[in-house]
Amino acid sequence: MENKTVVSIETVIDYIEANLDGKLDLETVAEAVHYSKYHLHRMFTSTVGMTIHDYVQRRQLTEAAKLLAFSDRPIIEVTFICGYESQQAFSSAFKSMYKIPPAEYRDNREFYPLQLRFALHRNVANKVFTKDDICLAEKADIPAWMNLMRLVIDGYPVMDEADYLSKLITAINEKRALVLKDNGVLIGAMAFSSQLGCIDFLGINPQYRKQSIQKLFLDALMDIYLPGQEISMTTYREDDKADTGHRDILKQLGFAERELLIEFGYPTQRFVLPPKYMEDIQE
């Protein structure tokens, strides 16, 4: 990816972050950063992996959730601080993403983000990666792993960082954590459970999402670490407005839908990928 594009998107993100309390539709942002809205839409979506509308909504609601959990500001005040013109519109948007009304979320006092500020890195390589480039994670990888987790947090509802970090350390110690790097930059990570045959976390830097990195991790997992096992993973349920495309990715990778679940109070669905030898027999 060219540095010019990355710098341009960084400018857009800076503007959005400085104006989360206001109107931030595509036309407003495009005018502020001096791009045509059509060009900006294509460039932003291609780089960040979601539209400006989705990014803005998720950022505004995340800031609202933070205020609800950690302050005593009235909900109507939170509404205006986070860019909404009416409490009704805010409550509807909040419930569609967080699955509970703002007042109930406040009562719970448990904050989790829908979207953290997006951070880009420059000089993304066009290198062709293979599954052999994937290796076991080490404790030295933890800071970069946590940064990647924050970057792809839209795929993991109800993320608790402290709990996640504890489980990550355990996974690294038990050699259940894999990483892929590009010139020292962590671009992909996977944590899995050997006993349950499930993927606990699969995060790919969105700037590399067109390089089929998810498939490389699955190949490494099924060929080297969990050969002959069925692999499962949970994600959003169908039509969940908080999903930015993670269900579609699993389907493209060959996962099939299974039972509906409730995880940490959030409605999800389990997906399953059959063992490779079963695929070979069916072919």
PDB file of C-alpha atoms in Angstrom:
ATOM      1  CA  MET A   1       0.000   0.000   0.000  1.00  0.00           C
ATOM      2  CA  GLU A   2       1.393   3.389  -0.948  1.00  0.00           C
ATOM      3  CA  ASN A   3       2.445   5.726   1.855  1.00  0.00           C
ATOM      4  CA  LYS A   4       0.372   8.489   0.257  1.00  0.00           C
ATOM      5  CA  THR A   5      -2.837   6.518   0.740  1.00  0.00           C
ATOM      6  CA  VAL A   6      -1.965   5.637   4.333  1.00  0.00           C
ATOM      7  CA  VAL A   7      -1.145   9.261   5.143  1.00  0.00           C
ATOM      8  CA  SER A   8      -4.448  10.342   3.596  1.00  0.00           C
ATOM      9  CA  ILE A   9      -6.437   7.861   5.673  1.00  0.00           C
ATOM     10  CA  GLU A  10      -4.536   8.875   8.812  1.00  0.00           C
ATOM     11  CA  THR A  11      -5.671  12.463   8.142  1.00  0.00           C
ATOM     12  CA  VAL A  12      -9.269  11.268   7.784  1.00  0.00           C
ATOM     13  CA  ILE A  13      -9.074   9.306  11.031  1.00  0.00           C
ATOM     14  CA  ASP A  14      -7.565  12.310  12.826  1.00  0.00           C
ATOM     15  CA  TYR A  15     -10.496  14.428  11.676  1.00  0.00           C
ATOM     16  CA  ILE A  16     -13.061  11.836  12.733  1.00  0.00           C
ATOM     17  CA  GLU A  17     -11.485  11.417  16.162  1.00  0.00           C
ATOM     18  CA  ALA A  18     -11.475  15.182  16.712  1.00  0.00           C
ATOM     19  CA  ASN A  19     -15.154  15.473  15.786  1.00  0.00           C
ATOM     20  CA  LEU A  20     -16.873  12.456  17.326  1.00  0.00           C
ATOM     21  CA  ASP A  21     -19.371  14.815  18.945  1.00  0.00           C
ATOM     22  CA  GLY A  22     -20.654  16.093  15.612  1.00  0.00           C
ATOM     23  CA  LYS A  23     -22.164  15.088  12.303  1.00  0.00           C
ATOM     24  CA  LEU A  24     -19.729  12.826  10.472  1.00  0.00           C
ATOM     25  CA  ASP A  25     -21.384  11.529   7.325  1.00  0.00           C
ATOM     26  CA  LEU A  26     -19.347  10.795   4.202  1.00  0.00           C
ATOM     27  CA  GLU A  27     -20.077  14.159   2.585  1.00  0.00           C
ATOM     28  CA  THR A  28     -19.042  16.122   5.690  1.00  0.00           C
ATOM     29  CA  VAL A  29     -15.778  14.226   6.120  1.00  0.00           C
ATOM     30  CA  ALA A  30     -14.948  14.375   2.396  1.00  0.00           C
ATOM     31  CA  GLU A  31     -15.437  18.135   2.339  1.00  0.00           C
ATOM     32  CA  ALA A  32     -13.276  18.571   5.439  1.00  0.00           C
ATOM     33  CA  VAL A  33     -10.330  16.609   4.012  1.00  0.00           C
ATOM     34  CA  HIS A  34     -10.775  17.880   0.420  1.00  0.00           C
ATOM     35  CA  TYR A  35     -11.581  14.621  -1.357  1.00  0.00           C
ATOM     36  CA  SER A  36     -14.505  13.649  -3.524  1.00  0.00           C
ATOM     37  CA  LYS A  37     -16.838  11.505  -1.446  1.00  0.00           C
ATOM     38  CA  TYR A  38     -16.689   8.699  -4.004  1.00  0.00           C
ATOM     39  CA  HIS A  39     -12.891   8.539  -3.964  1.00  0.00           C
ATOM     40  CA  LEU A  40     -12.796   8.817  -0.182  1.00  0.00           C
ATOM     41  CA  HIS A  41     -15.356   6.025   0.215  1.00  0.00           C
ATOM     42  CA  ARG A  42     -13.319   3.651  -1.949  1.00  0.00           C
ATOM     43  CA  MET A  43      -9.999   4.560  -0.356  1.00  0.00           C
ATOM     44  CA  PHE A  44     -11.230   4.377   3.243  1.00  0.00           C
ATOM     45  CA  THR A  45     -13.136   1.123   2.808  1.00  0.00           C
ATOM     46  CA  SER A  46     -10.234  -0.538   1.011  1.00  0.00           C
ATOM     47  CA  THR A  47      -7.751   0.495   3.719  1.00  0.00           C
ATOM     48  CA  VAL A  48      -9.749   0.153   6.927  1.00  0.00           C
ATOM     49  CA  GLY A  49     -12.072  -2.681   5.937  1.00  0.00           C
ATOM     50  CA  MET A  50     -15.317  -0.862   6.727  1.00  0.00           C
ATOM     51  CA  THR A  51     -17.124   2.211   5.465  1.00  0.00           C
ATOM     52  CA  ILE A  52     -16.753   5.619   7.051  1.00  0.00           C
ATOM     53  CA  HIS A  53     -20.368   5.353   8.230  1.00  0.00           C
ATOM     54  CA  ASP A  54     -19.692   2.067  10.042  1.00  0.00           C
ATOM     55  CA  TYR A  55     -16.403   3.269  11.513  1.00  0.00           C
ATOM     56  CA  VAL A  56     -17.923   6.521  12.764  1.00  0.00           C
ATOM     57  CA  GLN A  57     -20.974   4.811  14.263  1.00  0.00           C
ATOM     58  CA  ARG A  58     -18.862   2.223  16.054  1.00  0.00           C
ATOM     59  CA  ARG A  59     -16.435   4.845  17.366  1.00  0.00           C
ATOM     60  CA  GLN A  60     -19.227   7.127  18.595  1.00  0.00           C
ATOM     61  CA  LEU A  61     -21.066   4.272  20.318  1.00  0.00           C
ATOM     62  CA  THR A  62     -17.836   3.044  21.889  1.00  0.00           C
ATOM     63  CA  GLU A  63     -17.230   6.487  23.377  1.00  0.00           C
ATOM     64  CA  ALA A  64     -20.849   6.536  24.545  1.00  0.00           C
ATOM     65  CA  ALA A  65     -20.418   3.147  26.233  1.00  0.00           C
ATOM     66  CA  LYS A  66     -17.320   4.438  27.986  1.00  0.00           C
ATOM     67  CA  LEU A  67     -19.226   7.440  29.335  1.00  0.00           C
ATOM     68  CA  LEU A  68     -22.131   5.252  30.430  1.00  0.00           C
ATOM     69  CA  ALA A  69     -19.830   2.865  32.277  1.00  0.00           C
ATOM     70  CA  PHE A  70     -17.396   5.319  33.836  1.00  0.00           C
ATOM     71  CA  SER A  71     -19.346   8.554  34.362  1.00  0.00           C
ATOM     72  CA  ASP A  72     -22.656   9.707  35.784  1.00  0.00           C
ATOM     73  CA  ARG A  73     -23.523  12.032  32.907  1.00  0.00           C
ATOM     74  CA  PRO A  74     -27.235  11.873  32.032  1.00  0.00           C
ATOM     75  CA  ILE A  75     -28.020   9.705  29.011  1.00  0.00           C
ATOM     76  CA  ILE A  76     -29.378  12.709  27.118  1.00  0.00           C
ATOM     77  CA  GLU A  77     -26.007  14.418  27.616  1.00  0.00           C
ATOM     78  CA  VAL A  78     -24.148  11.332  26.435  1.00  0.00           C
ATOM     79  CA  THR A  79     -26.429  11.376  23.391  1.00  0.00           C
ATOM     80  CA  PHE A  80     -25.255  14.824  22.304  1.00  0.00           C
ATOM     81  CA  ILE A  81     -21.606  14.321  23.286  1.00  0.00           C
ATOM     82  CA  CYS A  82     -21.430  11.333  20.969  1.00  0.00           C
ATOM     83  CA  GLY A  83     -22.914  13.015  17.921  1.00  0.00           C
ATOM     84  CA  TYR A  84     -26.579  11.994  18.110  1.00  0.00           C
ATOM     85  CA  GLU A  85     -29.363  14.544  17.722  1.00  0.00           C
ATOM     86  CA  SER A  86     -32.023  12.684  19.727  1.00  0.00           C
ATOM     87  CA  GLN A  87     -32.045  10.226  22.599  1.00  0.00           C
ATOM     88  CA  GLN A  88     -34.406   7.980  20.664  1.00  0.00           C
ATOM     89  CA  ALA A  89     -31.967   7.679  17.740  1.00  0.00           C
ATOM     90  CA  PHE A  90     -29.070   7.113  20.124  1.00  0.00           C
ATOM     91  CA  SER A  91     -30.886   4.443  22.135  1.00  0.00           C
ATOM     92  CA  SER A  92     -31.933   2.599  18.984  1.00  0.00           C
ATOM     93  CA  ALA A  93     -28.384   2.602  17.564  1.00  0.00           C
ATOM     94  CA  PHE A  94     -26.859   1.639  20.902  1.00  0.00           C
ATOM     95  CA  LYS A  95     -29.190  -1.311  21.428  1.00  0.00           C
ATOM     96  CA  SER A  96     -28.645  -2.591  17.891  1.00  0.00           C
ATOM     97  CA  MET A  97     -24.912  -2.837  18.603  1.00  0.00           C
ATOM     98  CA  TYR A  98     -24.674  -3.580  22.333  1.00  0.00           C
ATOM     99  CA  LYS A  99     -27.886  -5.653  22.507  1.00  0.00           C
ATOM    100  CA  ILE A 100     -29.160  -3.840  25.613  1.00  0.00           C
ATOM    101  CA  PRO A 101     -30.509  -0.288  26.165  1.00  0.00           C
ATOM    102  CA  PRO A 102     -28.099   2.439  27.381  1.00  0.00           C
ATOM    103  CA  ALA A 103     -29.670   2.534  30.864  1.00  0.00           C
ATOM    104  CA  GLU A 104     -29.158  -1.210  31.363  1.00  0.00           C
ATOM    105  CA  TYR A 105     -25.596  -0.972  30.064  1.00  0.00           C
ATOM    106  CA  ARG A 106     -24.940   1.770  32.625  1.00  0.00           C
ATOM    107  CA  ASP A 107     -26.336  -0.377  35.414  1.00  0.00           C
ATOM    108  CA  ASN A 108     -23.932  -3.190  34.479  1.00  0.00           C
ATOM    109  CA  ARG A 109     -20.883  -0.874  34.613  1.00  0.00           C
ATOM    110  CA  GLU A 110     -18.904  -3.213  32.351  1.00  0.00           C
ATOM    111  CA  PHE A 111     -17.294  -1.438  29.418  1.00  0.00           C
ATOM    112  CA  TYR A 112     -16.226  -3.115  26.205  1.00  0.00           C
ATOM    113  CA  PRO A 113     -15.453  -1.353  22.914  1.00  0.00           C
ATOM    114  CA  LEU A 114     -17.066  -1.877  19.537  1.00  0.00           C
ATOM    115  CA  GLN A 115     -14.253  -0.049  17.775  1.00  0.00           C
ATOM    116  CA  LEU A 116     -11.024   1.521  18.967  1.00  0.00           C
ATOM    117  CA  ARG A 117      -9.145   4.162  17.011  1.00  0.00           C
ATOM    118  CA  PHE A 118      -7.756   2.594  13.865  1.00  0.00           C
ATOM    119  CA  ALA A 119      -3.950   2.629  13.631  1.00  0.00           C
ATOM    120  CA  LEU A 120      -2.193   2.122  10.289  1.00  0.00           C
ATOM    121  CA  HIS A 121       1.375   1.270   9.458  1.00  0.00           C
ATOM    122  CA  ARG A 122       3.204   2.249   6.318  1.00  0.00           C
ATOM    123  CA  ASN A 123       5.165   0.327   3.702  1.00  0.00           C
ATOM    124  CA  VAL A 124       2.885  -2.684   3.566  1.00  0.00           C
ATOM    125  CA  ALA A 125       4.777  -5.287   1.559  1.00  0.00           C
ATOM    126  CA  ASN A 126       3.442  -7.205  -1.420  1.00  0.00           C
ATOM    127  CA  LYS A 127       5.328 -10.269  -0.215  1.00  0.00           C
ATOM    128  CA  VAL A 128       3.776 -13.648  -0.887  1.00  0.00           C
ATOM    129  CA  PHE A 129       3.463 -15.474   2.429  1.00  0.00           C
ATOM    130  CA  THR A 130       3.174 -19.224   2.985  1.00  0.00           C
ATOM    131  CA  LYS A 131       2.070 -21.280   5.992  1.00  0.00           C
ATOM    132  CA  ASP A 132       5.765 -21.924   6.675  1.00  0.00           C
ATOM    133  CA  ASP A 133       6.123 -18.251   7.613  1.00  0.00           C
ATOM    134  CA  ILE A 134       3.765 -18.840  10.554  1.00  0.00           C
ATOM    135  CA  CYS A 135       5.476 -19.683  13.842  1.00  0.00           C
ATOM    136  CA  LEU A 136       4.743 -20.083  17.533  1.00  0.00           C
ATOM    137  CA  ALA A 137       4.306 -16.848  19.447  1.00  0.00           C
ATOM    138  CA  GLU A 138       6.694 -15.832  22.206  1.00  0.00           C
ATOM    139  CA  LYS A 139       6.177 -13.591  25.217  1.00  0.00           C
ATOM    140  CA  ALA A 140       8.054 -10.823  23.396  1.00  0.00           C
ATOM    141  CA  ASP A 141       5.166 -10.772  20.882  1.00  0.00           C
ATOM    142  CA  ILE A 142       2.550  -9.863  23.502  1.00  0.00           C
ATOM    143  CA  PRO A 143       2.593  -6.029  23.055  1.00  0.00           C
ATOM    144  CA  ALA A 144       2.272  -6.313  19.261  1.00  0.00           C
ATOM    145  CA  TRP A 145      -0.391  -9.021  19.639  1.00  0.00           C
ATOM    146  CA  MET A 146      -2.454  -6.808  21.952  1.00  0.00           C
ATOM    147  CA  ASN A 147      -2.196  -3.938  19.459  1.00  0.00           C
ATOM    148  CA  LEU A 148      -3.423  -6.241  16.690  1.00  0.00           C
ATOM    149  CA  MET A 149      -6.293  -7.387  18.901  1.00  0.00           C
ATOM    150  CA  ARG A 150      -7.351  -3.759  19.402  1.00  0.00           C
ATOM    151  CA  LEU A 151      -7.177  -3.212  15.643  1.00  0.00           C
ATOM    152  CA  VAL A 152      -9.520  -6.116  14.855  1.00  0.00           C
ATOM    153  CA  ILE A 153     -11.715  -5.797  17.939  1.00  0.00           C
ATOM    154  CA  ASP A 154     -14.793  -5.377  15.720  1.00  0.00           C
ATOM    155  CA  GLY A 155     -14.746  -9.162  15.319  1.00  0.00           C
ATOM    156  CA  TYR A 156     -14.859  -9.953  19.019  1.00  0.00           C
ATOM    157  CA  PRO A 157     -17.911  -8.820  20.985  1.00  0.00           C
ATOM    158  CA  VAL A 158     -17.558  -8.236  24.734  1.00  0.00           C
ATOM    159  CA  MET A 159     -13.750  -8.126  24.676  1.00  0.00           C
ATOM    160  CA  ASP A 160     -12.236  -7.769  28.158  1.00  0.00           C
ATOM    161  CA  GLU A 161      -8.555  -6.848  27.770  1.00  0.00           C
ATOM    162  CA  ALA A 162      -7.401  -8.024  31.197  1.00  0.00           C
ATOM    163  CA  ASP A 163      -9.066 -11.406  30.801  1.00  0.00           C
ATOM    164  CA  TYR A 164      -7.847 -11.677  27.221  1.00  0.00           C
ATOM    165  CA  LEU A 165      -4.229 -10.932  28.210  1.00  0.00           C
ATOM    166  CA  SER A 166      -4.299 -13.614  30.891  1.00  0.00           C
ATOM    167  CA  LYS A 167      -5.582 -16.203  28.407  1.00  0.00           C
ATOM    168  CA  LEU A 168      -3.042 -15.092  25.794  1.00  0.00           C
ATOM    169  CA  ILE A 169      -0.137 -15.655  28.187  1.00  0.00           C
ATOM    170  CA  THR A 170      -1.462 -19.138  28.941  1.00  0.00           C
ATOM    171  CA  ALA A 171      -1.819 -19.908  25.218  1.00  0.00           C
ATOM    172  CA  ILE A 172       1.762 -18.800  24.544  1.00  0.00           C
ATOM    173  CA  ASN A 173       3.085 -20.875  27.433  1.00  0.00           C
ATOM    174  CA  GLU A 174       1.166 -23.913  26.163  1.00  0.00           C
ATOM    175  CA  LYS A 175       2.291 -23.362  22.551  1.00  0.00           C
ATOM    176  CA  ARG A 176      -1.243 -22.661  21.345  1.00  0.00           C
ATOM    177  CA  ALA A 177      -0.525 -19.237  19.860  1.00  0.00           C
ATOM    178  CA  LEU A 178       0.690 -18.583  16.300  1.00  0.00           C
ATOM    179  CA  VAL A 179       1.982 -15.411  14.650  1.00  0.00           C
ATOM    180  CA  LEU A 180       2.877 -14.138  11.186  1.00  0.00           C
ATOM    181  CA  LYS A 181       5.182 -11.156  10.738  1.00  0.00           C
ATOM    182  CA  ASP A 182       6.187  -8.894   7.877  1.00  0.00           C
ATOM    183  CA  ASN A 183       9.638  -7.415   8.505  1.00  0.00           C
ATOM    184  CA  GLY A 184       9.054  -7.555  12.236  1.00  0.00           C
ATOM    185  CA  VAL A 185       5.502  -6.180  12.058  1.00  0.00           C
ATOM    186  CA  LEU A 186       2.841  -8.541  13.414  1.00  0.00           C
ATOM    187  CA  ILE A 187       0.216  -8.914  10.687  1.00  0.00           C
ATOM    188  CA  GLY A 188      -1.638 -12.001  11.873  1.00  0.00           C
ATOM    189  CA  ALA A 189      -2.217 -14.004  15.042  1.00  0.00           C
ATOM    190  CA  MET A 190      -4.154 -17.084  16.077  1.00  0.00           C
ATOM    191  CA  ALA A 191      -4.854 -18.634  19.476  1.00  0.00           C
ATOM    192  CA  PHE A 192      -6.449 -22.073  19.580  1.00  0.00           C
ATOM    193  CA  SER A 193      -7.500 -24.822  21.949  1.00  0.00           C
ATOM    194  CA  SER A 194      -5.920 -28.211  21.251  1.00  0.00           C
ATOM    195  CA  GLN A 195      -8.371 -30.077  23.473  1.00  0.00           C
ATOM    196  CA  LEU A 196     -11.537 -28.513  22.072  1.00  0.00           C
ATOM    197  CA  GLY A 197     -10.335 -28.069  18.502  1.00  0.00           C
ATOM    198  CA  CYS A 198     -11.500 -24.467  18.427  1.00  0.00           C
ATOM    199  CA  ILE A 199     -10.029 -21.160  17.361  1.00  0.00           C
ATOM    200  CA  ASP A 200     -10.209 -18.686  20.219  1.00  0.00           C
ATOM    201  CA  PHE A 201      -8.805 -15.775  18.237  1.00  0.00           C
ATOM    202  CA  LEU A 202      -7.881 -15.142  14.614  1.00  0.00           C
ATOM    203  CA  GLY A 203      -6.839 -11.596  13.849  1.00  0.00           C
ATOM    204  CA  ILE A 204      -5.433 -10.307  10.571  1.00  0.00           C
ATOM    205  CA  ASN A 205      -4.296  -6.736  10.057  1.00  0.00           C
ATOM    206  CA  PRO A 206      -6.936  -5.305   7.673  1.00  0.00           C
ATOM    207  CA  GLN A 207      -4.193  -3.861   5.468  1.00  0.00           C
ATOM    208  CA  TYR A 208      -3.259  -7.466   4.585  1.00  0.00           C
ATOM    209  CA  ARG A 209      -6.752  -8.927   4.304  1.00  0.00           C
ATOM    210  CA  LYS A 210      -6.516  -9.302   0.501  1.00  0.00           C
ATOM    211  CA  GLN A 211      -3.588 -11.702   0.808  1.00  0.00           C
ATOM    212  CA  SER A 212      -5.587 -14.729   2.087  1.00  0.00           C
ATOM    213  CA  ILE A 213      -3.739 -14.741   5.413  1.00  0.00           C
ATOM    214  CA  GLN A 214      -6.694 -16.378   7.208  1.00  0.00           C
ATOM    215  CA  LYS A 215      -6.383 -19.380   4.890  1.00  0.00           C
ATOM    216  CA  LEU A 216      -2.668 -19.704   5.683  1.00  0.00           C
ATOM    217  CA  PHE A 217      -3.382 -19.858   9.400  1.00  0.00           C
ATOM    218  CA  LEU A 218      -6.066 -22.493   8.863  1.00  0.00           C
ATOM    219  CA  ASP A 219      -3.721 -24.571   6.709  1.00  0.00           C
ATOM    220  CA  ALA A 220      -1.007 -24.386   9.354  1.00  0.00           C
ATOM    221  CA  LEU A 221      -3.461 -25.294  12.100  1.00  0.00           C
ATOM    222  CA  MET A 222      -4.963 -28.280  10.264  1.00  0.00           C
ATOM    223  CA  ASP A 223      -1.699 -29.594   8.777  1.00  0.00           C
ATOM    224  CA  ILE A 224       0.695 -29.065  11.684  1.00  0.00           C
ATOM    225  CA  TYR A 225      -1.008 -28.376  15.013  1.00  0.00           C
ATOM    226  CA  LEU A 226      -4.438 -30.055  14.875  1.00  0.00           C
ATOM    227  CA  PRO A 227      -4.243 -32.590  12.013  1.00  0.00           C
ATOM    228  CA  GLY A 228      -7.386 -34.631  11.472  1.00  0.00           C
ATOM    229  CA  GLN A 229      -9.484 -32.534  13.824  1.00  0.00           C
ATOM    230  CA  GLU A 230     -12.704 -30.662  13.217  1.00  0.00           C
ATOM    231  CA  ILE A 231     -12.129 -26.934  13.781  1.00  0.00           C
ATOM    232  CA  SER A 232     -14.750 -24.640  15.273  1.00  0.00           C
ATOM    233  CA  MET A 233     -15.040 -20.911  15.817  1.00  0.00           C
ATOM    234  CA  THR A 234     -17.812 -18.606  17.013  1.00  0.00           C
ATOM    235  CA  THR A 235     -18.864 -15.312  15.511  1.00  0.00           C
ATOM    236  CA  TYR A 236     -21.875 -13.026  15.173  1.00  0.00           C
ATOM    237  CA  ARG A 237     -25.326 -14.348  14.417  1.00  0.00           C
ATOM    238  CA  GLU A 238     -26.985 -13.645  11.093  1.00  0.00           C
ATOM    239  CA  ASP A 239     -28.212 -10.048  10.629  1.00  0.00           C
ATOM    240  CA  ASP A 240     -26.336  -8.760  13.691  1.00  0.00           C
ATOM    241  CA  LYS A 241     -25.661  -5.109  12.830  1.00  0.00           C
ATOM    242  CA  ALA A 242     -22.426  -5.230  14.811  1.00  0.00           C
ATOM    243  CA  ASP A 243     -20.933  -7.693  12.305  1.00  0.00           C
ATOM    244  CA  THR A 244     -18.606  -5.991   9.822  1.00  0.00           C
ATOM    245  CA  GLY A 245     -18.312  -9.120   7.665  1.00  0.00           C
ATOM    246  CA  HIS A 246     -16.868 -11.847   9.878  1.00  0.00           C
ATOM    247  CA  ARG A 247     -19.637 -14.375   9.145  1.00  0.00           C
ATOM    248  CA  ASP A 248     -19.013 -14.015   5.418  1.00  0.00           C
ATOM    249  CA  ILE A 249     -15.280 -14.577   5.892  1.00  0.00           C
ATOM    250  CA  LEU A 250     -15.858 -17.842   7.756  1.00  0.00           C
ATOM    251  CA  LYS A 251     -18.232 -19.045   5.045  1.00  0.00           C
ATOM    252  CA  GLN A 252     -15.696 -18.181   2.351  1.00  0.00           C
ATOM    253  CA  LEU A 253     -13.126 -20.234   4.249  1.00  0.00           C
ATOM    254  CA  GLY A 254     -15.432 -23.265   4.181  1.00  0.00           C
ATOM    255  CA  PHE A 255     -16.959 -23.096   7.662  1.00  0.00           C
ATOM    256  CA  ALA A 256     -20.556 -24.253   8.080  1.00  0.00           C
ATOM    257  CA  GLU A 257     -23.158 -22.860  10.481  1.00  0.00           C
ATOM    258  CA  ARG A 258     -23.951 -24.766  13.645  1.00  0.00           C
ATOM    259  CA  GLU A 259     -25.824 -24.032  16.887  1.00  0.00           C
ATOM    260  CA  LEU A 260     -26.680 -20.638  18.306  1.00  0.00           C
ATOM    261  CA  LEU A 261     -24.902 -19.711  21.529  1.00  0.00           C
ATOM    262  CA  ILE A 262     -24.797 -17.074  24.235  1.00  0.00           C
ATOM    263  CA  GLU A 263     -21.232 -16.113  25.173  1.00  0.00           C
ATOM    264  CA  PHE A 264     -20.589 -13.615  27.975  1.00  0.00           C
ATOM    265  CA  GLY A 265     -24.211 -12.562  27.603  1.00  0.00           C
ATOM    266  CA  TYR A 266     -23.839 -11.922  23.846  1.00  0.00           C
ATOM    267  CA  PRO A 267     -25.707 -13.863  21.120  1.00  0.00           C
ATOM    268  CA  THR A 268     -23.264 -15.715  18.845  1.00  0.00           C
ATOM    269  CA  GLN A 269     -23.180 -18.749  16.557  1.00  0.00           C
ATOM    270  CA  ARG A 270     -20.707 -21.601  16.248  1.00  0.00           C
ATOM    271  CA  PHE A 271     -19.184 -22.405  12.854  1.00  0.00           C
ATOM    272  CA  VAL A 272     -17.394 -25.651  11.991  1.00  0.00           C
ATOM    273  CA  LEU A 273     -14.724 -26.619   9.467  1.00  0.00           C
ATOM    274  CA  PRO A 274     -14.431 -30.385   8.779  1.00  0.00           C
ATOM    275  CA  PRO A 275     -11.048 -32.154   8.935  1.00  0.00           C
ATOM    276  CA  LYS A 276      -9.048 -32.083   5.734  1.00  0.00           C
ATOM    277  CA  TYR A 277      -9.186 -35.832   5.274  1.00  0.00           C
ATOM    278  CA  MET A 278     -12.993 -35.652   5.239  1.00  0.00           C
ATOM    279  CA  GLU A 279     -12.813 -33.007   2.529  1.00  0.00           C
ATOM    280  CA  ASP A 280     -10.510 -35.255   0.494  1.00  0.00           C
ATOM    281  CA  ILE A 281     -12.932 -38.199   0.793  1.00  0.00           C
ATOM    282  CA  GLN A 282     -15.888 -36.041  -0.272  1.00  0.00           C
ATOM    283  CA  GLU A 283     -13.970 -34.839  -3.320  1.00  0.00           C
TER     284      GLU A 283
END
